[in-house]
CSV table of N, CA, C and O in Angstrom, one decimal:
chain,number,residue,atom,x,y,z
A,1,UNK,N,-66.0,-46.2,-7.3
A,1,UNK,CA,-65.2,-45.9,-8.5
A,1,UNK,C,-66.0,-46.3,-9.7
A,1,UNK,O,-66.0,-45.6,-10.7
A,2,UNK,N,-66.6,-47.4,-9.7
A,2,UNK,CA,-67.4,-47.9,-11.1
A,2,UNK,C,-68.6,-46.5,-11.1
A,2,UNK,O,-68.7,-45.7,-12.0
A,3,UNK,N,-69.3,-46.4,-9.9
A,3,UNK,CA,-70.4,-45.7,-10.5
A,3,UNK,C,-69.7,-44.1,-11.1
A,3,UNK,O,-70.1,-43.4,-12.0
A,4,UNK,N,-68.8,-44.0,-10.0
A,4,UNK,CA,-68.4,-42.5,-11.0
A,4,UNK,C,-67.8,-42.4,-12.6
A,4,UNK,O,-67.8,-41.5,-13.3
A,5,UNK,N,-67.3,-43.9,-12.8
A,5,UNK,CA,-66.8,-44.4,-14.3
A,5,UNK,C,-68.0,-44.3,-14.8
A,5,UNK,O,-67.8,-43.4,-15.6
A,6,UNK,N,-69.3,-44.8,-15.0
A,6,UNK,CA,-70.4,-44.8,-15.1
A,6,UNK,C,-71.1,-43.8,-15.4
A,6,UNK,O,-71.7,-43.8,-16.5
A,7,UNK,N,-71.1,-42.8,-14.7
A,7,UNK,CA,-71.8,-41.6,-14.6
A,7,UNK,C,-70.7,-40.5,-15.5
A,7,UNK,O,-71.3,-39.6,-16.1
A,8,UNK,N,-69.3,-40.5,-15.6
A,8,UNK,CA,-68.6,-39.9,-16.5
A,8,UNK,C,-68.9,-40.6,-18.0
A,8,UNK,O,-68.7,-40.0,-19.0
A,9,UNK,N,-69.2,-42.0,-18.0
A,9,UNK,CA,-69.0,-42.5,-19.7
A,9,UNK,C,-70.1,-42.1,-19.8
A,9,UNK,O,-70.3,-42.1,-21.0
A,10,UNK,N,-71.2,-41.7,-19.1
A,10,UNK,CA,-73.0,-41.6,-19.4
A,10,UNK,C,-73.0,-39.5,-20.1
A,10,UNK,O,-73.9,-39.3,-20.9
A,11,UNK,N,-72.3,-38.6,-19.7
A,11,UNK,CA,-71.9,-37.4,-19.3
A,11,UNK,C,-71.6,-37.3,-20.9
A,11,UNK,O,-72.3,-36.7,-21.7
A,12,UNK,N,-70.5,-38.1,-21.3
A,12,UNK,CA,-69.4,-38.0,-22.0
A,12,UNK,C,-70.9,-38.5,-23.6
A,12,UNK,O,-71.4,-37.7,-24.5
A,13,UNK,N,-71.1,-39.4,-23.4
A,13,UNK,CA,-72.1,-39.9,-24.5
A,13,UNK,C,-73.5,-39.1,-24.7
A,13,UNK,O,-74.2,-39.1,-25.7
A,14,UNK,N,-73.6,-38.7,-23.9
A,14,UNK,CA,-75.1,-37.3,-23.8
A,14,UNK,C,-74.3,-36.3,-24.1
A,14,UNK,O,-74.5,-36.2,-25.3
A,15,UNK,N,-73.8,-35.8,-23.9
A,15,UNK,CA,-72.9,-34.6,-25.1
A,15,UNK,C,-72.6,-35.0,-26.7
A,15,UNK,O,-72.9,-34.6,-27.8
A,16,UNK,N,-72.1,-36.0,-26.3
A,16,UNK,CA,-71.7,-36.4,-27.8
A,16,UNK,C,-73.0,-36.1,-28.4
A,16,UNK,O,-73.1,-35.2,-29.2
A,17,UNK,N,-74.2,-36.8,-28.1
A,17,UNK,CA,-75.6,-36.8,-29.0
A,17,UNK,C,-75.9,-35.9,-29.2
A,17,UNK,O,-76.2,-35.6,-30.4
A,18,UNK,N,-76.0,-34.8,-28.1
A,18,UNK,CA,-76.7,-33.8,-27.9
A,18,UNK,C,-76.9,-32.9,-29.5
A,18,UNK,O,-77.9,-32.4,-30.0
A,19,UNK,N,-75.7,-33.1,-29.9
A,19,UNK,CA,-75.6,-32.1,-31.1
A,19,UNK,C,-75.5,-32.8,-32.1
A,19,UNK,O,-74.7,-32.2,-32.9
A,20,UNK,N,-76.1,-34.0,-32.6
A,20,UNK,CA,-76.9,-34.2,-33.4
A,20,UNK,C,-78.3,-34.7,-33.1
A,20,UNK,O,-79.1,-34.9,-34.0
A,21,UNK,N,-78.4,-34.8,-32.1
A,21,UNK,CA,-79.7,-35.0,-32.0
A,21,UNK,C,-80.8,-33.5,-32.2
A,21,UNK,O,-81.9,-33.6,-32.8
A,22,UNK,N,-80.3,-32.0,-31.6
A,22,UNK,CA,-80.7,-31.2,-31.9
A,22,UNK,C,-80.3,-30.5,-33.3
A,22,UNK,O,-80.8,-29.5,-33.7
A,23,UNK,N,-79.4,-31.2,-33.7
A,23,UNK,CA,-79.3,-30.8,-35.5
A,23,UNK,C,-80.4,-30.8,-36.4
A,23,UNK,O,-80.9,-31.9,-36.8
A,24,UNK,N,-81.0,-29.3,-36.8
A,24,UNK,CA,-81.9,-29.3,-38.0
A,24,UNK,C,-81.4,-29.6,-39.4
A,24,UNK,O,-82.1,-29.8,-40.4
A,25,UNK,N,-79.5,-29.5,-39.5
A,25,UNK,CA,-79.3,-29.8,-40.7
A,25,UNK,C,-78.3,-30.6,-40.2
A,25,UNK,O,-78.4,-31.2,-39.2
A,26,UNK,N,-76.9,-30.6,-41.2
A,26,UNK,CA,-75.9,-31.1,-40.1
A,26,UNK,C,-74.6,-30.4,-40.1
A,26,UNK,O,-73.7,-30.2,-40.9
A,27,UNK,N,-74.7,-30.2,-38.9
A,27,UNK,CA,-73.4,-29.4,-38.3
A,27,UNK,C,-72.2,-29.5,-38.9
A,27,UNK,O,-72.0,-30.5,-39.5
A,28,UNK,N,-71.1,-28.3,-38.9
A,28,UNK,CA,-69.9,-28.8,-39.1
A,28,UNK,C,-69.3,-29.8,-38.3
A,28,UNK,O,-68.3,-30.6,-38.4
A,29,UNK,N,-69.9,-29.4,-37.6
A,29,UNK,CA,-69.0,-30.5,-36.4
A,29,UNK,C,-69.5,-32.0,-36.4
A,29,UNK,O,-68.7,-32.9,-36.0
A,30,UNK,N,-70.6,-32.3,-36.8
A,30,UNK,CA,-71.4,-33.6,-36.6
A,30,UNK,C,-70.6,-34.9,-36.7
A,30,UNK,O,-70.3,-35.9,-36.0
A,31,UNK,N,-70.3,-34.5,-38.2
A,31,UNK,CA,-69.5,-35.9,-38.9
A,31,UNK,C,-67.9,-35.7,-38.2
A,31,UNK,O,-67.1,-36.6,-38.5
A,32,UNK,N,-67.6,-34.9,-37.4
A,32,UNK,CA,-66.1,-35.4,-36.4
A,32,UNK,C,-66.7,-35.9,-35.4
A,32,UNK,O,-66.2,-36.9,-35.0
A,33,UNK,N,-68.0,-35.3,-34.7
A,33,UNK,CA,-68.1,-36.0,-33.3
A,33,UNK,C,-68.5,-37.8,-33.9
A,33,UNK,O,-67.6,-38.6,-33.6
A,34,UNK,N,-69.4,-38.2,-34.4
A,34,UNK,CA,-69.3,-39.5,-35.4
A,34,UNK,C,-68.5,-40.1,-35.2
A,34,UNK,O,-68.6,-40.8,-34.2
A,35,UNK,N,-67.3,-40.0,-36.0
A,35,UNK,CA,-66.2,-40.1,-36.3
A,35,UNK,C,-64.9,-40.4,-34.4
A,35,UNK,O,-64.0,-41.1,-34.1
A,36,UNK,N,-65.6,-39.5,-33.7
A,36,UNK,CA,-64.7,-39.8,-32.4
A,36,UNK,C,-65.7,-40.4,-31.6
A,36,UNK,O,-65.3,-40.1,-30.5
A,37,UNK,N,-67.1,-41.2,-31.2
A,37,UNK,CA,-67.6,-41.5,-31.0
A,37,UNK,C,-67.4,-43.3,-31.5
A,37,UNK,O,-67.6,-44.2,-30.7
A,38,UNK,N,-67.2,-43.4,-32.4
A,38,UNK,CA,-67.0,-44.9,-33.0
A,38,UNK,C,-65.9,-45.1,-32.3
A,38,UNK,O,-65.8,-46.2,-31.7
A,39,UNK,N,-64.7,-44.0,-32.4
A,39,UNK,CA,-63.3,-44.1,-32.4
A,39,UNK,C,-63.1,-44.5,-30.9
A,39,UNK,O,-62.1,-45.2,-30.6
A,40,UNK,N,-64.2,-44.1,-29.8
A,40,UNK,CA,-64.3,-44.2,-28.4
A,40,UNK,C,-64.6,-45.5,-27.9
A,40,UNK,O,-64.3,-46.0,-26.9
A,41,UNK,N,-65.5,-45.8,-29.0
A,41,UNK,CA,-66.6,-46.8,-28.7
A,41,UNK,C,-66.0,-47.9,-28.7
A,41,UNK,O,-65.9,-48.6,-27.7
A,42,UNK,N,-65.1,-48.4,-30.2
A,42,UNK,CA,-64.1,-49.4,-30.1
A,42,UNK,C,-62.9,-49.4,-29.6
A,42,UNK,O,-62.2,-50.5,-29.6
A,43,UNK,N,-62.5,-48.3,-29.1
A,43,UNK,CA,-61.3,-48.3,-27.6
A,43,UNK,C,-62.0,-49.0,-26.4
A,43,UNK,O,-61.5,-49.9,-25.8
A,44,UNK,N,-63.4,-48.3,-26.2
A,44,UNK,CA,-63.7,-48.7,-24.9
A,44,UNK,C,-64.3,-50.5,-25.2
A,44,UNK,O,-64.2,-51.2,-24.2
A,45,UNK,N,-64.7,-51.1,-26.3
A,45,UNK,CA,-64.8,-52.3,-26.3
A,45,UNK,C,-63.6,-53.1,-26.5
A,45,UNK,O,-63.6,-54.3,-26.2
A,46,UNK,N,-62.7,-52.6,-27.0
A,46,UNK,CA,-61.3,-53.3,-26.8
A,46,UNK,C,-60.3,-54.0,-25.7
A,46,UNK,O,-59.6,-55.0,-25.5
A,47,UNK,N,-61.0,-52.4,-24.8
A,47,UNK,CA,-60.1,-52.4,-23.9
A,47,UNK,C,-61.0,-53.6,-22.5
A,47,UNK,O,-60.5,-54.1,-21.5
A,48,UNK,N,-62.2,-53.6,-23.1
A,48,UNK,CA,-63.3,-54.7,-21.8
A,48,UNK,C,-62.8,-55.9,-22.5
A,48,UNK,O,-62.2,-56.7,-21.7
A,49,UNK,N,-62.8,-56.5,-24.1
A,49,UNK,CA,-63.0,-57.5,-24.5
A,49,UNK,C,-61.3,-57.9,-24.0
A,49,UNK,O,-61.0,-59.0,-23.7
A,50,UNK,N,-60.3,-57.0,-24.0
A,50,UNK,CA,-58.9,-57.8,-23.7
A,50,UNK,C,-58.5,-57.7,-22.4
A,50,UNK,O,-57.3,-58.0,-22.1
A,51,UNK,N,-59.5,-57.4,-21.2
A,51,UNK,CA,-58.9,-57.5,-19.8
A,51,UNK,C,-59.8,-58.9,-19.7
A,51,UNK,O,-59.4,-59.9,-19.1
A,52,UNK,N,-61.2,-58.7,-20.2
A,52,UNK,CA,-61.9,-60.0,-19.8
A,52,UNK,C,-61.0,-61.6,-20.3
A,52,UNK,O,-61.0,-62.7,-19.6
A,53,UNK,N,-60.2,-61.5,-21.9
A,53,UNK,CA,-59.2,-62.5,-21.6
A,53,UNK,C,-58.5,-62.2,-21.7
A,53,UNK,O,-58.1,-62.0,-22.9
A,54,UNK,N,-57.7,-61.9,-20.7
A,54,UNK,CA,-57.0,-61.8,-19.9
A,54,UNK,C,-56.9,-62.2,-18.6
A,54,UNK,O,-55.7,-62.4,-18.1
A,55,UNK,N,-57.9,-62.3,-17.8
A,55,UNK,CA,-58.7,-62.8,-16.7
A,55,UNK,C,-58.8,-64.4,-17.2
A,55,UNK,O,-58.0,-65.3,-17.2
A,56,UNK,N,-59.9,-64.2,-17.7
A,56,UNK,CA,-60.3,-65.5,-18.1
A,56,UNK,C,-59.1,-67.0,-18.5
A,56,UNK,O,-59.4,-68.2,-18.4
A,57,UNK,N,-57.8,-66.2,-19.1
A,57,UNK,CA,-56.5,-67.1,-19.4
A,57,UNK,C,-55.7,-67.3,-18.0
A,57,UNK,O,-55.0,-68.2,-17.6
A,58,UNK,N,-56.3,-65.7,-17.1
A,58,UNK,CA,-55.3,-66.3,-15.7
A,58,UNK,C,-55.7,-67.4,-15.2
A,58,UNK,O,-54.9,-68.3,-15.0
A,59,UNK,N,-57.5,-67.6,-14.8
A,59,UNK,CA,-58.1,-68.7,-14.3
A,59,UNK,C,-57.6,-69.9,-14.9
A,59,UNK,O,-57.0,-70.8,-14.3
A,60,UNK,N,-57.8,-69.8,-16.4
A,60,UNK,CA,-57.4,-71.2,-16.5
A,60,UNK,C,-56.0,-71.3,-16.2
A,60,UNK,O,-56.0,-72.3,-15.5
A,61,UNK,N,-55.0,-70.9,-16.3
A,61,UNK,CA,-53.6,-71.2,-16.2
A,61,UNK,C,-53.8,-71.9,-14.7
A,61,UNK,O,-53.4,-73.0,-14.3
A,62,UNK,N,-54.3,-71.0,-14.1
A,62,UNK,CA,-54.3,-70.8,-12.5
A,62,UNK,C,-55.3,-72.7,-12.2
A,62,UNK,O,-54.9,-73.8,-11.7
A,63,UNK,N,-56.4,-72.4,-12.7
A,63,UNK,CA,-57.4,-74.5,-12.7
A,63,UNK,C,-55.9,-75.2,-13.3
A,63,UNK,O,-55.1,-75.7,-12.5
A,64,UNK,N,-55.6,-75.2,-14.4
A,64,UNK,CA,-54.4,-76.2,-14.8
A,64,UNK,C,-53.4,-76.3,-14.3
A,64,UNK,O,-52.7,-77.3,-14.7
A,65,UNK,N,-52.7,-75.4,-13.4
A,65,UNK,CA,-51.8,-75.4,-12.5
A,65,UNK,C,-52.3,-76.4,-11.2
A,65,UNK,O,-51.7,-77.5,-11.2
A,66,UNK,N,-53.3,-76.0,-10.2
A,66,UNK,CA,-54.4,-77.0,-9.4
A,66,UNK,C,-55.1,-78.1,-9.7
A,66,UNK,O,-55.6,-78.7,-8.7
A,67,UNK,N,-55.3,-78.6,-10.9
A,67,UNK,CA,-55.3,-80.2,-11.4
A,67,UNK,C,-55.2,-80.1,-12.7
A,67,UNK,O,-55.8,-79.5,-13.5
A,68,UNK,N,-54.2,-80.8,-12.8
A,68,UNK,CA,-53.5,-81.1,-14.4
A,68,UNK,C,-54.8,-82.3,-14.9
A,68,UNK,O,-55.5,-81.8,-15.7
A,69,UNK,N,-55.0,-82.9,-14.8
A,69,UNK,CA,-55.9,-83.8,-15.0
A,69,UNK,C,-56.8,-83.3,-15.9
A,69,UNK,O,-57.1,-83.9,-16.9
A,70,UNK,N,-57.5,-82.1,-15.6
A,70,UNK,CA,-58.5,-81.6,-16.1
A,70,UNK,C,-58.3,-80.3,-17.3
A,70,UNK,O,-59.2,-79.6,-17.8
A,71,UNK,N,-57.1,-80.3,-17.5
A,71,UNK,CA,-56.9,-79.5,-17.8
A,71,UNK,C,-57.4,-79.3,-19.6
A,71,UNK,O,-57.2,-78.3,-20.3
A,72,UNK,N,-58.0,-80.4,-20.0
A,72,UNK,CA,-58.7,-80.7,-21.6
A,72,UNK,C,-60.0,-79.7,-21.4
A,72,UNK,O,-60.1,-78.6,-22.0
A,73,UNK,N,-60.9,-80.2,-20.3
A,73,UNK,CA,-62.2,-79.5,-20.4
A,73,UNK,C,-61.9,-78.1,-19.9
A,73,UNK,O,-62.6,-77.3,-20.3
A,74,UNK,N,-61.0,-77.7,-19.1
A,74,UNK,CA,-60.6,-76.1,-18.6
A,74,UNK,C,-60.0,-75.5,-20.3
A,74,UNK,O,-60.3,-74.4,-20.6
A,75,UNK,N,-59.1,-76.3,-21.2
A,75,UNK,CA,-59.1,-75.6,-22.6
A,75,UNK,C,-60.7,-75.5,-23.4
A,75,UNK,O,-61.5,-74.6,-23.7
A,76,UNK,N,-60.7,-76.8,-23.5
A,76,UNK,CA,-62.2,-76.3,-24.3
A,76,UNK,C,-63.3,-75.2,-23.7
A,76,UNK,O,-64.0,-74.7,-24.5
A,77,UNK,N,-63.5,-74.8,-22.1
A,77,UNK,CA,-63.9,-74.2,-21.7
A,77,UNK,C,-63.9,-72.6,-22.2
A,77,UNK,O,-64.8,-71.8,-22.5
A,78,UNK,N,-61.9,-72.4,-21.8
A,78,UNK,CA,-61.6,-71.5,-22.4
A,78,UNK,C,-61.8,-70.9,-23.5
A,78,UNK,O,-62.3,-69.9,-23.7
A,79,UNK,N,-61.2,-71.8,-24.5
A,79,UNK,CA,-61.4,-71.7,-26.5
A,79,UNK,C,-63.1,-71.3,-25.9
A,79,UNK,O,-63.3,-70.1,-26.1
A,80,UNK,N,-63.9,-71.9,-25.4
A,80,UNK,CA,-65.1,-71.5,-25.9
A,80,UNK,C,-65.8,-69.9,-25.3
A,80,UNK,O,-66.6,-69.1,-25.7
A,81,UNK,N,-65.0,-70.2,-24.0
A,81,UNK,CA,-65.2,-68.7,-23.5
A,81,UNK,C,-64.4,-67.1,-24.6
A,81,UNK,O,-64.9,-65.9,-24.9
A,82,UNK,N,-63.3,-67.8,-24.7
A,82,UNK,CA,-62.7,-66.4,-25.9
A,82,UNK,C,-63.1,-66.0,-26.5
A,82,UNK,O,-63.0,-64.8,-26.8
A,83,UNK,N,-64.2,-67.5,-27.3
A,83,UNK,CA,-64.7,-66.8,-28.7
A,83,UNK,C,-65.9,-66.0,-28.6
A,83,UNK,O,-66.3,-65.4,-29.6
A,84,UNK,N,-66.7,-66.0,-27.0
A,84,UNK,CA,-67.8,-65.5,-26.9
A,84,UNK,C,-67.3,-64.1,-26.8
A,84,UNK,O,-68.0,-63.1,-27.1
A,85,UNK,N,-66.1,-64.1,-26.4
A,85,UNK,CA,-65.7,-62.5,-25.7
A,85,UNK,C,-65.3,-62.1,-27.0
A,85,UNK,O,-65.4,-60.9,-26.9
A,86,UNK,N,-64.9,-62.4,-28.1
A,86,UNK,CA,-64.2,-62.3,-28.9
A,86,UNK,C,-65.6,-61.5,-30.0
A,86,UNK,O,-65.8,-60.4,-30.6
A,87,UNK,N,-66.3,-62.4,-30.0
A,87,UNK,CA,-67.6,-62.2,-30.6
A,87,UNK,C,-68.1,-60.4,-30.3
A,87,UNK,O,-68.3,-59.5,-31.2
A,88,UNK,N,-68.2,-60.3,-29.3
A,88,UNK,CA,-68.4,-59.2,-28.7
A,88,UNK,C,-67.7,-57.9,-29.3
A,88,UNK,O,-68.0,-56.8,-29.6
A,89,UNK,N,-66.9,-58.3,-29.2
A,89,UNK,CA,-65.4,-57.0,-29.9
A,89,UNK,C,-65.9,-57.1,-31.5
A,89,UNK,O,-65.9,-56.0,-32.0
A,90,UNK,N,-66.1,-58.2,-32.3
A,90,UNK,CA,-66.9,-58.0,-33.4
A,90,UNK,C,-68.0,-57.3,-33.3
A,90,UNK,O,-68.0,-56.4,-34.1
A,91,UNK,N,-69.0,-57.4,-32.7
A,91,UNK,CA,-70.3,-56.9,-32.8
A,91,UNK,C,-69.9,-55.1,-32.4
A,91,UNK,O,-70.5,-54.3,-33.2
A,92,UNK,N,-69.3,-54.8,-31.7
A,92,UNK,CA,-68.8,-53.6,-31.0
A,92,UNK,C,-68.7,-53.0,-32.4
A,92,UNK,O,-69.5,-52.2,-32.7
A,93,UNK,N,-67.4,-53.5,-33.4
A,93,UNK,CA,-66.7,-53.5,-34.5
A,93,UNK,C,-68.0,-52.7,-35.8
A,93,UNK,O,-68.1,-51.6,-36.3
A,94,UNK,N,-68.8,-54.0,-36.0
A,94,UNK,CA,-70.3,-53.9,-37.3
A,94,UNK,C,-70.9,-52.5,-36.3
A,94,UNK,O,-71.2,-51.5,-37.0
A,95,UNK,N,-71.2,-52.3,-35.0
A,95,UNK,CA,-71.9,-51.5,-34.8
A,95,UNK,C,-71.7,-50.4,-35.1
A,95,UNK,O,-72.7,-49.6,-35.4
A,96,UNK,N,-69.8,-49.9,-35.1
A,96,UNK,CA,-69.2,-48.9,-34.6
A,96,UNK,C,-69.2,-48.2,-36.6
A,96,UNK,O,-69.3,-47.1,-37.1
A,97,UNK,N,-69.2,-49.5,-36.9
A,97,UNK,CA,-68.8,-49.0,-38.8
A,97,UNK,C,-70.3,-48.7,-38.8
A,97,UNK,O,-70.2,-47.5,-38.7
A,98,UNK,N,-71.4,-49.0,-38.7
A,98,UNK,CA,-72.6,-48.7,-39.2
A,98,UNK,C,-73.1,-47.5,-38.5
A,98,UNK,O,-74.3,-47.2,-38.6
A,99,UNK,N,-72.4,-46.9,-37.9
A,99,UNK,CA,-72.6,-45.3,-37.3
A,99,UNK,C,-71.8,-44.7,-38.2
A,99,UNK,O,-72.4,-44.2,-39.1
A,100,UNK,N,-70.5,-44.7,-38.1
A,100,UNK,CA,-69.9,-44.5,-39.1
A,100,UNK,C,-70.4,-43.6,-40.3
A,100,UNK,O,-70.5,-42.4,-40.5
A,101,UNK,N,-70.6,-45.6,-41.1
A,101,UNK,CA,-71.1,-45.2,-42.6
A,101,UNK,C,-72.3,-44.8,-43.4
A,101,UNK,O,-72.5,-44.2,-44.5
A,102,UNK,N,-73.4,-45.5,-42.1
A,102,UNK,CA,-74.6,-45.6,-42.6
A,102,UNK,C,-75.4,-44.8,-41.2
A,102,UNK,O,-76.0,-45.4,-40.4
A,103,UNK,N,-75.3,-43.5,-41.3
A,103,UNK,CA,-75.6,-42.5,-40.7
A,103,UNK,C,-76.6,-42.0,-41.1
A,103,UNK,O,-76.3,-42.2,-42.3
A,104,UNK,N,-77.6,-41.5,-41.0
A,104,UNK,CA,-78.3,-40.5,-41.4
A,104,UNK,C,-78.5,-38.9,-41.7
A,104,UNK,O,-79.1,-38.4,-42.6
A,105,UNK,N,-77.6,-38.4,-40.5
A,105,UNK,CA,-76.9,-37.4,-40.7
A,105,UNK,C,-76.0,-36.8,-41.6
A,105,UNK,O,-75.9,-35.6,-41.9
A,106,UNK,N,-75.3,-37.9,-42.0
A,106,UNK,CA,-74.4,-37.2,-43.0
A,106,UNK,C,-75.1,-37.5,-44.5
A,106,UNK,O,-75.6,-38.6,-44.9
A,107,UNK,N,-74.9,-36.4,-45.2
A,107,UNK,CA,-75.2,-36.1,-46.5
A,107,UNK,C,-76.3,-36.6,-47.1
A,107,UNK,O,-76.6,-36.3,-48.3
């Protein structure tokens, strides 16, 4: 199942290019595929950065339920694990605007 998810998101993004990468000027079409490309891009990083915590909050719930004791370093763990994942959905974010805005393609 992953590799055919794989092999369809790889399908899906080689089309998208295709037509601007063979663009001698720029298409009508260019600046929409852009435009749904970013729009894809931060769906599909949304949708990894909010199952990953999501996961990551079951475990801990699940360690602090199995020793309460510990349950200080399983938060700070946590807090520190979110913000890395969290990070990520930012970076997704500057990448997705800097296609966007700062294209070459357009105009």
């Amino acid at each position: 199942m992953r590799k055919l998810f794989l092999i369809a998101l790889n399908t899906v993004a080689l089309m998208g290019l295709a037509s601007v990468a063979f663009a001698a000027d720029v298409a009508p079409g260019t600046i929409s595929m852009i435009a749904m490309a970013t729009a894809l891009g931060m769906a599909i990083a949304a949708f990894g950065c909010g199952i990953a915590q999501g996961m990551g909050l079951k475990a801990a719930c699940e360690g602090t339920a199995r020793n309460p004791e510990a349950s200080g370093k399983i938060t700070v763990t946590l807090l520190l694990g979110m913000a890395f994942i969290e990070s990520l959905a930012i970076y997704a974010l500057v990448v997705n605007l800097i296609l966007l805005f700062a294209n070459p393609f357009i105009g």
